[in-house]
Coordinates of C-alpha atoms in Angstrom, one line a residue:
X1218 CA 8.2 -11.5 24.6
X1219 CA 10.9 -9.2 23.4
X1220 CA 11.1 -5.3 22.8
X1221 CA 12.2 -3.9 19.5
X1222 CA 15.4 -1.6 19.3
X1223 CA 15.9 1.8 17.9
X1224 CA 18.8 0.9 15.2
X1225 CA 17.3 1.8 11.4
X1226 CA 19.2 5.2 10.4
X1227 CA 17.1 7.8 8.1
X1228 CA 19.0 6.9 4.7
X1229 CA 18.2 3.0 5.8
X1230 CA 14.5 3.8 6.4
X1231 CA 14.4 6.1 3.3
X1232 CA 16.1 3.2 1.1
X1233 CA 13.4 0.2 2.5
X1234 CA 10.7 2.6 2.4
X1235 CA 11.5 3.1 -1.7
X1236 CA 12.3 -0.2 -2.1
X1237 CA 8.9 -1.1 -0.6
X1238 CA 7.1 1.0 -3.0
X1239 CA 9.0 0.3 -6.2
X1240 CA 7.8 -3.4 -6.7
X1241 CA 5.9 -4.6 -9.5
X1242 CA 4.4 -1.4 -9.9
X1243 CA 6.3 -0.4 -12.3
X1244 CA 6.9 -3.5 -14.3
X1245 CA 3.0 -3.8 -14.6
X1246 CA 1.4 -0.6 -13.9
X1247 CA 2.4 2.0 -16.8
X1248 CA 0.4 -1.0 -19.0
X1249 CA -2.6 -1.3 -17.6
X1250 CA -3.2 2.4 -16.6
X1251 CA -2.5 3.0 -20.1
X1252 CA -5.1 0.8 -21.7
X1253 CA -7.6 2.2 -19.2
X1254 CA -7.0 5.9 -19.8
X1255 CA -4.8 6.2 -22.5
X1256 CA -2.1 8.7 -22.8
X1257 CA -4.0 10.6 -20.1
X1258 CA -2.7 7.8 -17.4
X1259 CA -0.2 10.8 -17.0
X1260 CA -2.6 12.7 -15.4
X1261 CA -3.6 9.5 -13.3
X1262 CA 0.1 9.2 -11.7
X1263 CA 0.0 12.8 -10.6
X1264 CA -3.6 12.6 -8.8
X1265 CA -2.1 9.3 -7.5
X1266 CA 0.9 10.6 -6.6
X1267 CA -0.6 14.4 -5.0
X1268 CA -3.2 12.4 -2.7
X1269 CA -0.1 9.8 -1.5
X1270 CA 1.8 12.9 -0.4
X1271 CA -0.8 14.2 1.7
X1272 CA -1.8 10.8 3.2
X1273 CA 2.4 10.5 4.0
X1274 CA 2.4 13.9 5.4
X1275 CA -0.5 13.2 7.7
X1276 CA 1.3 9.6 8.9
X1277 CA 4.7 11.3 9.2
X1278 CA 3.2 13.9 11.9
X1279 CA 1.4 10.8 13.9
X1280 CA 4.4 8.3 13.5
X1281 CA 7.1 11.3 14.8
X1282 CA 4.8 11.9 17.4
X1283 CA 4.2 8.0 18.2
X1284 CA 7.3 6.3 17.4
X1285 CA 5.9 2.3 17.5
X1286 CA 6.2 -0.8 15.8
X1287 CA 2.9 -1.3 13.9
X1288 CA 1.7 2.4 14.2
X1289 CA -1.1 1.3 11.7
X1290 CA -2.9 -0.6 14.8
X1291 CA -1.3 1.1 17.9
X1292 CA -2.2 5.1 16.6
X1293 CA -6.6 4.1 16.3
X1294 CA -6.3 2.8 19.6
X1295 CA -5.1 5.7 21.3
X1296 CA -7.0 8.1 18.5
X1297 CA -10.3 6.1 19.1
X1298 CA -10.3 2.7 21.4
X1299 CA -10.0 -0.9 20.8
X1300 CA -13.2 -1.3 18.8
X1301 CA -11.6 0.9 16.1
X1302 CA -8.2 0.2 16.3
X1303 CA -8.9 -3.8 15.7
X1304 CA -11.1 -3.1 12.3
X1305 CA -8.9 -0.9 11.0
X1306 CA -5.9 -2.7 11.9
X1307 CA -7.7 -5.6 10.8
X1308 CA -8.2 -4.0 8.0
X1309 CA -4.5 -3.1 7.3
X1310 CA -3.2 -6.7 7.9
X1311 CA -5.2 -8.3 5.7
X1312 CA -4.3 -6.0 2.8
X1313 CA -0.6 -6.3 3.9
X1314 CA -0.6 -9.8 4.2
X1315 CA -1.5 -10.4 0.3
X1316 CA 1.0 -7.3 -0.4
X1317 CA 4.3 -10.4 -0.9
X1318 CA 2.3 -12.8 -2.6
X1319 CA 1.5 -9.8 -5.7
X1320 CA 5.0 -9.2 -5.8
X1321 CA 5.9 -13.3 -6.1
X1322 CA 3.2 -13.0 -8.4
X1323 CA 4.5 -10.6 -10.8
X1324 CA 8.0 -12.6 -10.5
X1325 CA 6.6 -15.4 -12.0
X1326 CA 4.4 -13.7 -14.4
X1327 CA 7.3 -12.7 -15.7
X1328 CA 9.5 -15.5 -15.5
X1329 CA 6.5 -17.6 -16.9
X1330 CA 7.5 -16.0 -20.6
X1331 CA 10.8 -18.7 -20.5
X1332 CA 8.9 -21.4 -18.2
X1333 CA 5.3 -21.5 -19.2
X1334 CA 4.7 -24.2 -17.4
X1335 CA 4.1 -22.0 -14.4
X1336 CA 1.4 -20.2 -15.4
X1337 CA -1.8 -20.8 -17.2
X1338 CA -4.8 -18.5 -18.4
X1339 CA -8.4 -19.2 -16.9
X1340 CA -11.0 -16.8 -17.4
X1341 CA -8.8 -14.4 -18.8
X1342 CA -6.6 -14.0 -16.1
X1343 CA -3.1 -15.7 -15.7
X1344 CA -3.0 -18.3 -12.8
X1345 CA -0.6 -20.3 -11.1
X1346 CA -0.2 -23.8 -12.1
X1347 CA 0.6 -26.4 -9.5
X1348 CA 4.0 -25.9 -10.5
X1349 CA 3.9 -22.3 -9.9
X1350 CA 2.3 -22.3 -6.3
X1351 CA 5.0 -24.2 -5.4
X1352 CA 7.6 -21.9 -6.6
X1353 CA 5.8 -19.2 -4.9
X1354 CA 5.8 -21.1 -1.6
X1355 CA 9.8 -21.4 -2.1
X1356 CA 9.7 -17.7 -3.0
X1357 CA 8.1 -16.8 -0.1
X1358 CA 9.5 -18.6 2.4
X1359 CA 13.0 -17.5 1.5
X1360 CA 11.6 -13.5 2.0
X1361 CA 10.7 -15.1 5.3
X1362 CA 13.9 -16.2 6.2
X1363 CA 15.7 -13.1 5.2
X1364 CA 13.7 -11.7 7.8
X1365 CA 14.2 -13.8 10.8
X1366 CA 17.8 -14.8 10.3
X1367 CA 20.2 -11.7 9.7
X1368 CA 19.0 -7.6 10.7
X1369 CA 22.8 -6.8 9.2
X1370 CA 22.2 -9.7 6.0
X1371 CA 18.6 -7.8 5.4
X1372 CA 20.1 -4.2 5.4
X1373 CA 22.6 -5.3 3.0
X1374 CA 20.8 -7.1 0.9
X1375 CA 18.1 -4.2 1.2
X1376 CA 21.1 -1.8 -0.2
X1377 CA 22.1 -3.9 -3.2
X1378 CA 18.8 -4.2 -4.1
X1379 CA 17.8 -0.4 -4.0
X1380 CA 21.2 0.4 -5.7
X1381 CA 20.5 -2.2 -8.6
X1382 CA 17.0 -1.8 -9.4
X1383 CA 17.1 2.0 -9.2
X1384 CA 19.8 2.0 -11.9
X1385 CA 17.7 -0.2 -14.0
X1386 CA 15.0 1.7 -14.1
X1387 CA 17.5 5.1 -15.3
X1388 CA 18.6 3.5 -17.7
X1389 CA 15.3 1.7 -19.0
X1390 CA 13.7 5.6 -19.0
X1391 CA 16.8 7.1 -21.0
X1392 CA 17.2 4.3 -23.4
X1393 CA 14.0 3.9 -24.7
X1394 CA 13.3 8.1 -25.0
X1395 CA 16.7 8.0 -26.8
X1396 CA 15.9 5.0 -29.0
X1397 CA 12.5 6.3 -29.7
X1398 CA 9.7 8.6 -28.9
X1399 CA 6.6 9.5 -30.7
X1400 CA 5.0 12.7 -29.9
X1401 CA 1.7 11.6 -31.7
X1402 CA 0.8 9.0 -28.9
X1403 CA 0.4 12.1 -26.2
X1404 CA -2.1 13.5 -29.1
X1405 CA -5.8 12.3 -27.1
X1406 CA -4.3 13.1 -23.6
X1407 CA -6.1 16.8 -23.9
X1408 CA -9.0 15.7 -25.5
X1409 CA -9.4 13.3 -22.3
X1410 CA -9.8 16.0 -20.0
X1411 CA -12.8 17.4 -21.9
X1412 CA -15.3 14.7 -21.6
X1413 CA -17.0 12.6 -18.6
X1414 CA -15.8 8.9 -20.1
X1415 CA -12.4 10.5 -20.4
X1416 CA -12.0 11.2 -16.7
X1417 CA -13.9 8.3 -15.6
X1418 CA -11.1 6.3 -17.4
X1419 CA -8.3 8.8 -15.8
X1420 CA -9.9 7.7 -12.1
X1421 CA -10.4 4.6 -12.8
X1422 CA -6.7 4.0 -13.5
X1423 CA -5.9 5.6 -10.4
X1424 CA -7.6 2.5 -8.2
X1425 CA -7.3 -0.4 -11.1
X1426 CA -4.5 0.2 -12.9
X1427 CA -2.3 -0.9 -10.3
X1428 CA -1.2 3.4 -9.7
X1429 CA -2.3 3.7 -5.8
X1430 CA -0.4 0.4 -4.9
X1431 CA 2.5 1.7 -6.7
X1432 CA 2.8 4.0 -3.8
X1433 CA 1.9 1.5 -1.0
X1434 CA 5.3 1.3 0.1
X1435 CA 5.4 4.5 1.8
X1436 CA 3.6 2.6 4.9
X1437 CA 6.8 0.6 5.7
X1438 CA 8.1 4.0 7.4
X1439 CA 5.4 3.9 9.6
X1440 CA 5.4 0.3 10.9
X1441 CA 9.3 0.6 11.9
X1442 CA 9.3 3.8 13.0
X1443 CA 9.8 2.3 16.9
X1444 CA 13.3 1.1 15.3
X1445 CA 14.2 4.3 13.4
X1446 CA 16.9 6.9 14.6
X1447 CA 16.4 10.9 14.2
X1448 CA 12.7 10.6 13.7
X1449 CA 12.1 14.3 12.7
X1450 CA 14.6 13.3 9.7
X1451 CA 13.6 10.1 9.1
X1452 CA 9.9 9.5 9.1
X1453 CA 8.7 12.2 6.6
X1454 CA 11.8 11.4 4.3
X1455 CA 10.6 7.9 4.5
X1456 CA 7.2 8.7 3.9
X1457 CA 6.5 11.7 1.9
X1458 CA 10.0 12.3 0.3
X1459 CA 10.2 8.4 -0.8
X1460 CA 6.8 9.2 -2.4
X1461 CA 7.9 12.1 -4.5
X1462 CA 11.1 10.8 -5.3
X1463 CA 8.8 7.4 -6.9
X1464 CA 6.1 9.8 -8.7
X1465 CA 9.3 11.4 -10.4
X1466 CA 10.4 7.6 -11.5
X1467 CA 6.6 6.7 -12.5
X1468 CA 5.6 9.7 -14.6
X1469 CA 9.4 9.2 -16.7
X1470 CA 8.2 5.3 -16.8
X1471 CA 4.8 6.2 -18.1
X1472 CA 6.1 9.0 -20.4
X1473 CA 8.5 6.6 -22.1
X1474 CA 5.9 3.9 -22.0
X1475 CA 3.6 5.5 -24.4
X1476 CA 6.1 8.1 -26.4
X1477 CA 8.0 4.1 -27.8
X1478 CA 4.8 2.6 -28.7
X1479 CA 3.9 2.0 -32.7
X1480 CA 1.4 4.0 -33.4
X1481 CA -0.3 0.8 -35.3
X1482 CA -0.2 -0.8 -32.0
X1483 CA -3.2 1.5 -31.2
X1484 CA -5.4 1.5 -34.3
X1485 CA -7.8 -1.1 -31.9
X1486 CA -8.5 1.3 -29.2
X1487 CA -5.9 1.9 -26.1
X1488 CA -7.9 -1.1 -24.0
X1489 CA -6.7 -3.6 -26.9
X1490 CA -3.1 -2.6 -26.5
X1491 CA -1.6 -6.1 -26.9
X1492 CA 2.0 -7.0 -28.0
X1493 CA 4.3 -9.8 -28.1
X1494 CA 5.6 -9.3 -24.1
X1495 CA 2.3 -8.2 -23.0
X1496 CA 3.0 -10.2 -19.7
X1497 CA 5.9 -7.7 -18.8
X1498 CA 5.4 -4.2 -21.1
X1499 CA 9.1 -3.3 -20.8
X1500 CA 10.6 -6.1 -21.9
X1501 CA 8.0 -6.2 -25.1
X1502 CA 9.4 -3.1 -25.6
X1503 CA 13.1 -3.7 -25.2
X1504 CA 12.6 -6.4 -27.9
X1505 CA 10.6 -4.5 -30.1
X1506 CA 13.4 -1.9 -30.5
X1507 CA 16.4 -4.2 -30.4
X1508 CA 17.4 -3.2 -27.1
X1509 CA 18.9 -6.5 -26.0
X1510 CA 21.5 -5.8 -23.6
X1511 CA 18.5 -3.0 -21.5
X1512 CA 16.1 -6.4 -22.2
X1513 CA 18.5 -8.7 -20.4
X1514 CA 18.8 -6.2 -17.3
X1515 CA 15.2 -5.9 -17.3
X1516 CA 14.3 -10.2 -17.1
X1517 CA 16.8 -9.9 -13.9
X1518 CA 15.1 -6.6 -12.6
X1519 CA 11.9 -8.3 -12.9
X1520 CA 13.1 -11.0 -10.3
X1521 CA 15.2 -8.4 -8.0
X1522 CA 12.4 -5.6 -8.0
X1523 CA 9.0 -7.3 -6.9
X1524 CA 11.1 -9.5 -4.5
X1525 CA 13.2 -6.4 -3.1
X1526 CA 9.6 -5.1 -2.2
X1527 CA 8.0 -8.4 -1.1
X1528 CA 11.1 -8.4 1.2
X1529 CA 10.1 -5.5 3.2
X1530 CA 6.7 -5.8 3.0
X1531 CA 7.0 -9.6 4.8
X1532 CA 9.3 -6.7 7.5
X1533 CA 6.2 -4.2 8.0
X1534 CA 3.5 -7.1 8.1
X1535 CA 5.1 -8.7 10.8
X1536 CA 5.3 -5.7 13.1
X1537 CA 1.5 -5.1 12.3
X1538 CA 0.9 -8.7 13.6
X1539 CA 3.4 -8.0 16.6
X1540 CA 1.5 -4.8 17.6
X1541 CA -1.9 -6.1 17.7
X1542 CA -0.3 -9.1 19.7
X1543 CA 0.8 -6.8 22.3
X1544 CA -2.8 -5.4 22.4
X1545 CA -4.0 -8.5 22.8
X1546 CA -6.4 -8.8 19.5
X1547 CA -4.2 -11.9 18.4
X1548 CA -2.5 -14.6 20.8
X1549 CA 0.4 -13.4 22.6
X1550 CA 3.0 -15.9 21.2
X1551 CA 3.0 -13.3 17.7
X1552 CA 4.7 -11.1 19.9
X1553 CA 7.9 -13.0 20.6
X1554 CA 11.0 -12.5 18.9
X1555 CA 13.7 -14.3 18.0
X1556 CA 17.6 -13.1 19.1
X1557 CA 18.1 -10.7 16.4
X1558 CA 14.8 -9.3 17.4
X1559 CA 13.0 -9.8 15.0
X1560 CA 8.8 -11.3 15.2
X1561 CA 9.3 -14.7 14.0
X1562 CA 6.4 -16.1 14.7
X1563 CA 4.4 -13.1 13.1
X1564 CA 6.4 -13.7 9.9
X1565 CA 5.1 -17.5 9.8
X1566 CA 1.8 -16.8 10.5
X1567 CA 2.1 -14.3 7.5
X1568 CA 3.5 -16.6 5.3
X1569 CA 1.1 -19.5 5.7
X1570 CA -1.7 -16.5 5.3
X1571 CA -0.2 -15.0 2.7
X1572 CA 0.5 -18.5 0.5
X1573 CA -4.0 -18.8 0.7
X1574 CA -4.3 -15.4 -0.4
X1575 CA -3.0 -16.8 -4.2
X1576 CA -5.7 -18.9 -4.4
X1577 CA -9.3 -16.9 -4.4
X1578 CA -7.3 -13.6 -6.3
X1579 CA -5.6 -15.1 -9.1
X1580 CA -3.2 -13.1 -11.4
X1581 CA -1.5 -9.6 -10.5
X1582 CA -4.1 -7.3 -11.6
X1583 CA -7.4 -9.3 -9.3
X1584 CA -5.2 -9.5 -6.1
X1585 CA -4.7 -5.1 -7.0
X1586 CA -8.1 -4.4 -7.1
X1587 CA -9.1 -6.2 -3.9
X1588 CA -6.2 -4.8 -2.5
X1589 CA -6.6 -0.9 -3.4
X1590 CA -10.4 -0.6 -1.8
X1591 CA -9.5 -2.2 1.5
X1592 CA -6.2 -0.9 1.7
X1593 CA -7.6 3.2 1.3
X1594 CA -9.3 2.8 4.5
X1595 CA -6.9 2.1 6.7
X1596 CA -5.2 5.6 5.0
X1597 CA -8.0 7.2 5.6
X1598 CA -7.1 7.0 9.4
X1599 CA -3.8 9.0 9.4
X1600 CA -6.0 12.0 8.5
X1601 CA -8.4 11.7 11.3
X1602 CA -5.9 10.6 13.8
X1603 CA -3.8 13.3 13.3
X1604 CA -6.6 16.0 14.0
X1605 CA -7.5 14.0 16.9
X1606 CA -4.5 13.7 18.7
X1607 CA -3.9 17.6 18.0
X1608 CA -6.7 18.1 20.1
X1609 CA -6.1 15.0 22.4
X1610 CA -2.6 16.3 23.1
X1611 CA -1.7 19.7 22.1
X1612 CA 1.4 19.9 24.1
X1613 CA 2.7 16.6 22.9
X1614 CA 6.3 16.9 21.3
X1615 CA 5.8 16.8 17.5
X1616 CA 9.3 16.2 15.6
X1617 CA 7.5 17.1 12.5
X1618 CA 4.7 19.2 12.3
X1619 CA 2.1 19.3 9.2
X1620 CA 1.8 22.9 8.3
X1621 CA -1.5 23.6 7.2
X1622 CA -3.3 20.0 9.1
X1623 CA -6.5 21.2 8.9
X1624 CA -6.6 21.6 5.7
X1625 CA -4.4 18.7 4.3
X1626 CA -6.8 16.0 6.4
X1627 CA -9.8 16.5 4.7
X1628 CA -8.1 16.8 1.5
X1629 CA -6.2 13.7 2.2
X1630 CA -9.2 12.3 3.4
X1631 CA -11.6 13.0 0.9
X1632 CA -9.0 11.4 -1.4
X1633 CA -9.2 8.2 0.5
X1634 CA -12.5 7.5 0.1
X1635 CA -12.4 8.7 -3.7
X1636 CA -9.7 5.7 -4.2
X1637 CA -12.0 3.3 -2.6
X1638 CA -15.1 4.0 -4.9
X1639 CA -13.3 4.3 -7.8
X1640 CA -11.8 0.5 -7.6
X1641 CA -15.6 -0.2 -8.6
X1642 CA -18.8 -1.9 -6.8
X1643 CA -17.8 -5.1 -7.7
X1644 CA -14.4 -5.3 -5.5
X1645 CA -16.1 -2.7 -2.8
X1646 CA -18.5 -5.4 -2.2
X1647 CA -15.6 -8.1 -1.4
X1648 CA -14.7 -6.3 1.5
X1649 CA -18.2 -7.0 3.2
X1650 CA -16.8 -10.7 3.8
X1651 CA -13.2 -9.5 5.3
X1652 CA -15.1 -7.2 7.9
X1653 CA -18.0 -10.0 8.6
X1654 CA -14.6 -12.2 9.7
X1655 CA -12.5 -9.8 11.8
X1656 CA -15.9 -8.5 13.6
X1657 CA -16.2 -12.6 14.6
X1658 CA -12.7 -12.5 15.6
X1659 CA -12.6 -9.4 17.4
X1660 CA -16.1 -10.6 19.5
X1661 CA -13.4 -13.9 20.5
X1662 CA -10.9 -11.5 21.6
X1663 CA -13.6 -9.9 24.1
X1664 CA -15.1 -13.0 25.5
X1665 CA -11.6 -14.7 25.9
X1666 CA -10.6 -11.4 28.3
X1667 CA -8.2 -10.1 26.0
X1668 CA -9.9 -7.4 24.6
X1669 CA -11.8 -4.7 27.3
X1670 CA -14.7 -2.9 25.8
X1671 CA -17.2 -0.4 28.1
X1672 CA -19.8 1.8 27.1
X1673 CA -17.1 4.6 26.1
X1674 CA -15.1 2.5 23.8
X1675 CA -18.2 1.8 21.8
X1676 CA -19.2 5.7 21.6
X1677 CA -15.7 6.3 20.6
X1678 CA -15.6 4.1 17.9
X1679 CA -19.5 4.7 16.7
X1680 CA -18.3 6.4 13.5
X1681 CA -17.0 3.7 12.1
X1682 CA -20.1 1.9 11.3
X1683 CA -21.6 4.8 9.2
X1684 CA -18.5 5.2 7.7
X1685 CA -17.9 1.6 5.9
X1686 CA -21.8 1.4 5.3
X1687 CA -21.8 4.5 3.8
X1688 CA -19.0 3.6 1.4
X1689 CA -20.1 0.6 0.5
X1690 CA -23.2 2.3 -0.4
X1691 CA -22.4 4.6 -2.7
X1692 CA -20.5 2.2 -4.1
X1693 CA -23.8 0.2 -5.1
X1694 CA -25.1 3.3 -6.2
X1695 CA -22.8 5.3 -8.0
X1696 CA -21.0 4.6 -11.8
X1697 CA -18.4 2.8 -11.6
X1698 CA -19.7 -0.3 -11.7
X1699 CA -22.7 -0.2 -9.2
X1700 CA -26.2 1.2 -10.4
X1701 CA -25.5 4.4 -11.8
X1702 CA -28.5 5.6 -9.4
X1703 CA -25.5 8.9 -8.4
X1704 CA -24.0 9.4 -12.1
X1705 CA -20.7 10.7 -12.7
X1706 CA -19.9 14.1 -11.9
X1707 CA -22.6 14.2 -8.8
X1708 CA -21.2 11.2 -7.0
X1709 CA -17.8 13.8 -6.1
X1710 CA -19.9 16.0 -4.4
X1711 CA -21.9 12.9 -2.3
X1712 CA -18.4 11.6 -1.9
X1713 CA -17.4 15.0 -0.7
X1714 CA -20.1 15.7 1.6
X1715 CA -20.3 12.4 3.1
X1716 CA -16.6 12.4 3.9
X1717 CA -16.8 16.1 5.2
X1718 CA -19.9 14.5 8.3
X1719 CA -17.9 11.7 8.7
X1720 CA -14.8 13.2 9.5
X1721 CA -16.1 15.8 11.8
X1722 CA -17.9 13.1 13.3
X1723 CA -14.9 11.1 13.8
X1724 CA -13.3 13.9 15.4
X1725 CA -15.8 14.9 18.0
X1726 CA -15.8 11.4 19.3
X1727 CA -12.4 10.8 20.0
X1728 CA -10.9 9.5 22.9
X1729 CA -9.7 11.3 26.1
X1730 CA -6.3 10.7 26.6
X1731 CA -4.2 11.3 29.9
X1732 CA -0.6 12.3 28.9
X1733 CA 0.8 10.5 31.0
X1734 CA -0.5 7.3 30.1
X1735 CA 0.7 8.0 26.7
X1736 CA 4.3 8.5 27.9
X1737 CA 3.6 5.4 29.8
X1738 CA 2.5 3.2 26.8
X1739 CA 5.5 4.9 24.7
X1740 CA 7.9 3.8 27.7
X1741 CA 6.5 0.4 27.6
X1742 CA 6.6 -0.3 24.3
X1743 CA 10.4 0.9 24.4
X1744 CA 10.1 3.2 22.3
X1745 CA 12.7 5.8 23.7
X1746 CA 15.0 2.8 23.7
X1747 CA 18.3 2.9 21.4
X1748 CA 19.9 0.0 22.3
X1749 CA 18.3 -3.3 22.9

């Protein structure tokens, strides 16, 4: 058993944080949000990017306020018990877990276009070969060791990496709007806005075109804020400012995305968009115009960016795994650290987990969709923590403070829940299985004695059930792919009104929390510690 340190300075946590969201979203992305809305995948980034701010804003407050390793499962406990806090940070590590793997995934997508042998198309879908899983298993398990054998080597390598794939993507943006740009492709992008199909494709593309993970990154502030200096500083720089700063990247991406392509390339229908370099967009593009020297930067980007993020996302998996091991949902041994304090046997575990996960979700675009409606509900809890714990502990010191909270939580959480139906009944319906196992694992946890629960915890954490029932629900129900029974248009307003009860009933059954024994469980998970 160790205890983390306080040594991660704002520009540090603000350079993972972006590297973490700039991954293989943007190699992919911009490609498949296009042939799912069109030129009006514009209009997708910025309701994708608008609803991250406000989730970011929401977990900058909390993770200010509760400065721990893995705040995705240490905030629900104090916000609403132990029942809650193990399914939602359940929840969060299962998504996170299979975050590395996309990103190894989109690597050898990629590199598959010089060595085919690694891939292989079944049912439509690319796949690993053999050959490819086991590439993947050397690719991940050098992440891995990145992690556990060097805090100064990761830092560094964390800095080249943002430094060289940032500059990448400049000068991809400026050479293909200088090389060229065709106004005419932008031509349906109003037209979009005027009909029901044409928004159901703009939403769509928010939760299946790969958008919303594009932003996941933004999470990685939160799990180390325990290890970050200046908190009011860094947390909502790494949060919400790393988000705006990416929207700003991904709208220039997606602009120059569609403004290059030949207008005969869409003559089929934006959802036939198909090209020679289909498997990575950019670099069909950089060879279609002759760029070579941008296409040769772009096959090394498309190593150095998925695996810059994979790297800290193996970094903010492990401390969810190492704070629900100090609960004492998981075995205590995922706790311990290794001497340059980092949770080494969390990483393995992750990497062992994380090397199944490419076997059910083959190809980049099924492991996204899974990922997106599972993923949204855990964000869905920075909103209704945060009012909680305003009225749990008023006086509590508050770094940052959300202007306008009230407001900005059911916004952000209404948002939350619109993400999950929109990824479509048919991945909703997946997540039935993930809950069915944590609930079997969290029922071990109680009768092995780790795990406490009375008759409070269970009122606390009540909300819950109506919550992922009634998501899954409207889900079956609604128009994007369940029964149509809610059609479009009406299912915003059952959406709207079902997150409005569920939120105020979250709220009113919050825990009580002594002060005291939050400065206590701050204190004891060293949290006000700078040096180790």
């Amino acid at each position: 058993m160790g205890q983390l340190t306080r040594r991660i300075s704002p520009v540090t946590l603000f350079m993972l944080s972006m590297n973490g969201i700039i991954g293989s979203g943007w190699l992919f992305a911009p490609l498949y949000a296009a042939k799912i809305a069109g030129s009006a995948a514009i209009i997708s980034w910025l309701i994708g990017g608008f609803a991250a701010i406000l989730v970011a804003l929401t977990f900058a407050e909390l993770s200010t306020m509760l400065p721990v390793a893995g705040g995705t499962a240490h905030i629900p406990q104090l916000s609403h018990g132990s029942f809650a806090s193990f399914i939602l940070s359940w929840i969060a590590w299962v998504t996170a877990v299979i975050l590395a793997p996309i990103e190894v995934q989109a690597v050898l997508q990629y590199a598959s276009l010089f060595f085919p042998s690694l891939m292989h198309v079944v049912a439509g879908a690319p796949t690993l070969t053999l050959w490819g899983y086991s590439w993947a298993g050397v690719l991940m398990a050098s992440l891995c060791l990145v992690n556990i054998l060097s805090y100064r080597g990761l830092m560094r390598f964390n800095f080249i990496l943002f430094v060289f794939k940032f500059s990448v993507i400049l000068l991809t943006i400026f050479a293909i709007f200088h090389t060229r740009f065709n106004a005419a492709n932008f031509s349906g992008m109003l037209s979009s806005t005027t009909s029901s199909q044409g928004w159901q494709a703009i939403f769509s593309a928010v939760a299946t075109g790969g958008i919303v993970l594009a932003f996941n990154g933004f999470k990685s502030g939160v799990e180390m804020a325990g290890e970050a200096k200046k908190l009011a500083i860094a947390i909502p720089l790494s949060t919400a400012g790393a988000v705006i700063a990416c929207l700003l990247l991904y709208i220039g991406l997606q602009v120059c995305f569609i403004g290059a392509l030949d207008p005969s390339a869409l003559r089929n229908g934006w959802h036939n968009l198909n090209y020679t370099g289909d498997i990575g967009p950019f670099v069909g593009l950089a060879t279609t115009l002759g760029l070579i020297w941008l296409l040769k930067l772009l096959y090394v980007n498309s190593v150095i960016s998925p695996l810059g993020a994979g790297l800290i996302y193996v970094t903010a998996t492990a401390r969810i795994l190492y704070a629900m091991s100090r609960i004492g949902y998981v075995p205590q041994f995922l706790s311990q650290l290794n001497h340059q304090r980092f949770p080494v046997w969390a990483i393995v575990v992750n990497f062992a987990l994380g090397m199944l996960s490419f076997l059910p979700l083959p190809g980049w675009q099924a492991m996204v969709n899974f990922l997106v409606s599972a993923m949204v509900i855990t964000y869905a809890m920075g909103p209704i923590a945060l009012m909680c714990l305003r009225l749990s502990l008023p006086e509590k010191e508050r770094p940052f403070r959300l202007p306008g909270a009230t407001i900005v939580c059911l916004v952000a959480f209404y948002c939350c829940n619109l993400f999950s139906y929109w990824t479509g009944w048919e991945t909703i319906s997946k997540l039935g299985i993930v809950l069915f196992i944590g609930l079997l694992l969290f029922a071990i946890s109680c009768v092995r004695g780790s795990v406490k629960m009375d008759r409070k915890e269970i009122k606390t954490a009540f909300w819950i059930v109506p919550y992922l029932f009634g998501i899954i629900t409207i889900s079956y129900l609604g128009s994007f792919g369940g029964q149509n029974t809610i059609p479009f248009g009406w299912d915003f307003l059952v959406i709207a009104l079902f997150s409005l009860g569920i939120f105020h009933l979250a709220v009113r059954s919050r825990a009580v929390l002594d002060p005291k024994e939050v400065a206590d469980f701050l204190i004891t998970e060293s949290m006000a510690l700078e040096h180790g």
